[in-house]
Short mmCIF file of N, CA and C in Angstrom, two decimals:
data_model
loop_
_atom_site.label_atom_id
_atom_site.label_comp_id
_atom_site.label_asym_id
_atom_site.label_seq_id
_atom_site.Cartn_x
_atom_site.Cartn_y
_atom_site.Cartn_z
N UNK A 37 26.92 36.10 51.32
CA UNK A 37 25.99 35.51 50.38
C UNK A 37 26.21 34.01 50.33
N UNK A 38 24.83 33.70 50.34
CA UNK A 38 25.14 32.30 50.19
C UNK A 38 24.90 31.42 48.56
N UNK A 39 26.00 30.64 48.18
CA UNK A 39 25.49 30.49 46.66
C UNK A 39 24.78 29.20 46.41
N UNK A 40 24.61 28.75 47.37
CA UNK A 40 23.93 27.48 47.43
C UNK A 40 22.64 27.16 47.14
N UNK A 41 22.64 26.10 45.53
CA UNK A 41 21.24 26.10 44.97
C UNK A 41 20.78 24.64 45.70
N UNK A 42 19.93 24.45 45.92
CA UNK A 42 18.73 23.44 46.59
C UNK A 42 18.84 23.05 45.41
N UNK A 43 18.41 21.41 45.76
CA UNK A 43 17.23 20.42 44.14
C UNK A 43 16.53 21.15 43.52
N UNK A 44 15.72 21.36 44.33
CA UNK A 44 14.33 22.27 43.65
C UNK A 44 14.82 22.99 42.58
N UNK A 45 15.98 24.46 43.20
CA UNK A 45 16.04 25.36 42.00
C UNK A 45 17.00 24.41 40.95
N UNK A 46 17.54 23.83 40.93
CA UNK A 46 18.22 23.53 39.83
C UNK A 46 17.44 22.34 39.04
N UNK A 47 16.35 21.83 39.39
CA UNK A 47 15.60 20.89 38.73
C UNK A 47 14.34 22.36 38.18
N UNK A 48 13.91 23.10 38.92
CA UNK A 48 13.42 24.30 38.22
C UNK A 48 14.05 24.93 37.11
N UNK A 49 15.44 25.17 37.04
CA UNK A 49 16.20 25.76 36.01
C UNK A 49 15.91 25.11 34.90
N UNK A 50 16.21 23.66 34.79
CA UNK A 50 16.47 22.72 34.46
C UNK A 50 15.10 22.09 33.56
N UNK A 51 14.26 22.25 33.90
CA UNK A 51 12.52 22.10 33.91
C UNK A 51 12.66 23.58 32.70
N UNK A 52 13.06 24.36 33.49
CA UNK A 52 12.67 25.75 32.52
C UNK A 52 13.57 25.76 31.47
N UNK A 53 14.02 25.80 31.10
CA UNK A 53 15.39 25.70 30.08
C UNK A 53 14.74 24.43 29.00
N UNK A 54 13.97 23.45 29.39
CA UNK A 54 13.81 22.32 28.27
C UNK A 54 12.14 23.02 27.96
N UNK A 55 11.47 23.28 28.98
CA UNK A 55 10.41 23.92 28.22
C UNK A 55 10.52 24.78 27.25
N UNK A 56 11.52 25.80 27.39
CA UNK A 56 11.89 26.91 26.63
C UNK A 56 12.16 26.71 25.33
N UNK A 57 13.26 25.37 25.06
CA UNK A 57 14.10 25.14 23.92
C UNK A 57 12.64 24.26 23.23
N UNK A 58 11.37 23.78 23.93
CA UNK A 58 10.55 22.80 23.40
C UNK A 58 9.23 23.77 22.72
N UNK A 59 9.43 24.86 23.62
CA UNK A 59 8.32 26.02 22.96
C UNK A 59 8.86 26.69 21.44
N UNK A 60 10.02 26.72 21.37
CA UNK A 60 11.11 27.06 20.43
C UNK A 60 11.18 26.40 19.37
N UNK A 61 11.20 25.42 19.43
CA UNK A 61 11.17 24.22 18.63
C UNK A 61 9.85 24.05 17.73
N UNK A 62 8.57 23.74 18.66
CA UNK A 62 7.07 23.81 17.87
C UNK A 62 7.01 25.28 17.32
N UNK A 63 7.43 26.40 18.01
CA UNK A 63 7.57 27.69 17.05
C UNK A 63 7.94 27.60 15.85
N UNK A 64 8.93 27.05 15.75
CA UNK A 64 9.91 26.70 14.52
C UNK A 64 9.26 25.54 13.56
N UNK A 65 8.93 24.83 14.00
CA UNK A 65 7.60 23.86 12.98
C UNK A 65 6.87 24.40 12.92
N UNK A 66 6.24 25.02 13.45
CA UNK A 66 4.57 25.95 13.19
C UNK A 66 5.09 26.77 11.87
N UNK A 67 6.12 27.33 12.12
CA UNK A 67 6.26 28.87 10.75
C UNK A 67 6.79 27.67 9.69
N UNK A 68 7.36 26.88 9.50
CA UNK A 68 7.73 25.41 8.72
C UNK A 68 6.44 25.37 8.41
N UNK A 69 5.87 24.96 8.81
CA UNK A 69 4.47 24.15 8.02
C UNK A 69 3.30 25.04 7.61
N UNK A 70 3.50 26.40 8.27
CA UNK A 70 3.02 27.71 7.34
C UNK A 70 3.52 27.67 6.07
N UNK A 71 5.14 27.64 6.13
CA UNK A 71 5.41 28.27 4.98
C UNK A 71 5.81 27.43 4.00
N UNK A 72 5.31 25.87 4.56
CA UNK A 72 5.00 24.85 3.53
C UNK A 72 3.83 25.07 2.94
N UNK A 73 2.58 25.34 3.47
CA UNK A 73 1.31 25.59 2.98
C UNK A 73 1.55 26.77 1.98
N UNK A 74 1.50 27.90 2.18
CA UNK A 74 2.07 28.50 0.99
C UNK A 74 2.71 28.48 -0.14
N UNK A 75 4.12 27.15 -0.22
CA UNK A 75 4.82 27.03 -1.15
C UNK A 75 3.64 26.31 -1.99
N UNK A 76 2.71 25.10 -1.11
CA UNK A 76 2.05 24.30 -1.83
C UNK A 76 1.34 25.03 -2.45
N UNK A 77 0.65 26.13 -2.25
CA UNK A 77 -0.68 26.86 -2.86
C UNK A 77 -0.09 27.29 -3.92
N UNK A 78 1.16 28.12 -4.01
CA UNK A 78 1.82 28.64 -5.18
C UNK A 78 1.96 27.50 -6.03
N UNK A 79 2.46 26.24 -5.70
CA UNK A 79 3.08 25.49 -6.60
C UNK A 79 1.88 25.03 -7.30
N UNK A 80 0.20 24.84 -6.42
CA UNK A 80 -1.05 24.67 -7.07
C UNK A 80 -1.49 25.03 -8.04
N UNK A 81 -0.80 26.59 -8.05
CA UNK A 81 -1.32 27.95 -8.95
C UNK A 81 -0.47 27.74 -10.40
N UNK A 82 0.70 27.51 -10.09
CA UNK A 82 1.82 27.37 -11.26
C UNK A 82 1.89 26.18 -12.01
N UNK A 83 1.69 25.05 -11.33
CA UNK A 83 1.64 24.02 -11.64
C UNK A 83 1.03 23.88 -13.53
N UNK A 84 -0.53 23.99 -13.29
CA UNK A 84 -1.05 23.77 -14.70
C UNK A 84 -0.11 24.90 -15.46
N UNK A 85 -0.03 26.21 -15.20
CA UNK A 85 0.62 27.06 -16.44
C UNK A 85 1.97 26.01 -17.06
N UNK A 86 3.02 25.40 -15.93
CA UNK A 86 3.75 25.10 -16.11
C UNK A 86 4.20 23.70 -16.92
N UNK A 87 3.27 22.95 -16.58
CA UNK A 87 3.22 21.04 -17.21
C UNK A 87 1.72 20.91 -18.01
N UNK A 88 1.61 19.90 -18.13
CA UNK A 88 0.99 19.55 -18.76
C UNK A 88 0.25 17.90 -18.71
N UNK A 89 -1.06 18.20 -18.47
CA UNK A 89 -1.93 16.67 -17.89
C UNK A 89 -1.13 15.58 -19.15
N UNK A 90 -0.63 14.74 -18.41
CA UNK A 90 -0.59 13.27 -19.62
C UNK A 90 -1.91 13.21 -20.24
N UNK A 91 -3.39 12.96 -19.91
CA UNK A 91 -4.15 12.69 -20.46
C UNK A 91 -4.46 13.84 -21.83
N UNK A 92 -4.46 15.16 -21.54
CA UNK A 92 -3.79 16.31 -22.34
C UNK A 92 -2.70 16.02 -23.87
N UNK A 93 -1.98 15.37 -23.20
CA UNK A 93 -1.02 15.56 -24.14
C UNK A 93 -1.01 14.15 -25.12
N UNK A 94 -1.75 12.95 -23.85
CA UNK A 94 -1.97 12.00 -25.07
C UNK A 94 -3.32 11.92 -26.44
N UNK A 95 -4.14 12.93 -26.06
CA UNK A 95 -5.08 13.54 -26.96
C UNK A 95 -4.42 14.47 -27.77
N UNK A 96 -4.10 15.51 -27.67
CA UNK A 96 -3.09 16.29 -28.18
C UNK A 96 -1.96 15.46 -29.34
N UNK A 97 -1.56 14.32 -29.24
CA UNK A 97 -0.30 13.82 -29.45
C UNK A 97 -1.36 12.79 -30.45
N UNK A 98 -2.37 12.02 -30.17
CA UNK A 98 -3.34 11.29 -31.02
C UNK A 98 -4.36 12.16 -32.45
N UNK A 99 -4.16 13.55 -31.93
CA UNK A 99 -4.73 14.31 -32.78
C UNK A 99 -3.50 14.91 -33.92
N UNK A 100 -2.50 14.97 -33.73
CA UNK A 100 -1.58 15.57 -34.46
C UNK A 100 -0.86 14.02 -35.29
N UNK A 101 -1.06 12.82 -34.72
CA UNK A 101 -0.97 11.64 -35.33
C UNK A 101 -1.99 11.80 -36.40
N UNK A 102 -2.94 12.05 -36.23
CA UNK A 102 -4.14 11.77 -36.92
C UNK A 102 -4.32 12.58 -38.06
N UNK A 103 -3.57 13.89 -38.08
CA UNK A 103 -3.65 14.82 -39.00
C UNK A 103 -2.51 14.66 -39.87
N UNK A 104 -1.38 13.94 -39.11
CA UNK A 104 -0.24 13.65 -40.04
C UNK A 104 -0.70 12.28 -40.66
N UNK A 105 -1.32 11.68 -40.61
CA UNK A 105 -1.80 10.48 -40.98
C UNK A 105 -2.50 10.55 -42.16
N UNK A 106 -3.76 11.88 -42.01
CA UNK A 106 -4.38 11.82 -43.34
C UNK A 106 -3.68 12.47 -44.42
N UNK A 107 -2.80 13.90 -43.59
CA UNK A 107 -2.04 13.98 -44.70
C UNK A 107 -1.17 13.26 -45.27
N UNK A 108 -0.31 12.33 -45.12
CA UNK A 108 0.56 11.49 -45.92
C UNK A 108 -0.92 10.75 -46.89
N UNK A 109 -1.83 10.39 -46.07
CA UNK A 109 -2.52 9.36 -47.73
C UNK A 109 -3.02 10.38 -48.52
N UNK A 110 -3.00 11.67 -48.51
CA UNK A 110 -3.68 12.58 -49.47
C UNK A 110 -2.30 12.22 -50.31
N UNK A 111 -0.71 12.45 -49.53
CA UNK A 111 0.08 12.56 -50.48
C UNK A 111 0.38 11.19 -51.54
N UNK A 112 -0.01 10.15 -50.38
CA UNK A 112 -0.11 8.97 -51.83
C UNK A 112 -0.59 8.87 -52.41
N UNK A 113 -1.74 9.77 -52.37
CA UNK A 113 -3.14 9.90 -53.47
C UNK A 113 -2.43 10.45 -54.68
N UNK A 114 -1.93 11.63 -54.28
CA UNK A 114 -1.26 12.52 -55.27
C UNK A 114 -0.21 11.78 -55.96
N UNK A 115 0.80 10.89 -55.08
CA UNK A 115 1.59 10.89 -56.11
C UNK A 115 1.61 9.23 -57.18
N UNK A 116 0.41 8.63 -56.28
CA UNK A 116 -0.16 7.53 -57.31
C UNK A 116 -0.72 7.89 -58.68
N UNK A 117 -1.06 9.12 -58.89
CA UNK A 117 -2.30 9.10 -59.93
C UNK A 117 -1.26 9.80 -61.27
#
């Protein structure tokens, strides 16, 4: 037997072996950026249950000013008279 590899096959090996690890690789980003898209959609879904719009909360936060507001002058009403 002879064990003697030529250029060719070992630049073939060589060729095949980096394609392999490069097909491997975009495999491995492809299911990555699947299963980024998914996290995002969930986090889309959860998101509002979970926080809360600033613009939300500065209405929210101007309305509960506003109610504590009139009530204290009812109470100075009351305790002026």
């Amino acid at each position: 037997m002879n064990w003697v590899i030529d250029l060719q096959g070992v630049i073939n090996i060589l060729l095949g072996a980096f394609i392999t690890l490069l097909c491997w690789l975009a495999l491995e980003l492809w299911n990555a950026v699947k299963e980024l898209k998914t996290d995002l959609g969930k986090l889309r879904e959860d998101l509002p249950r979970t926080y809360v719009l600033k613009e939300d909360y500065r209405r929210d936060i101007y309305e509960i000013k506003d109610l504590l507001s009139r009530s204290l002058e009812k109470l100075d009403g009351k305790t002026d008279k």
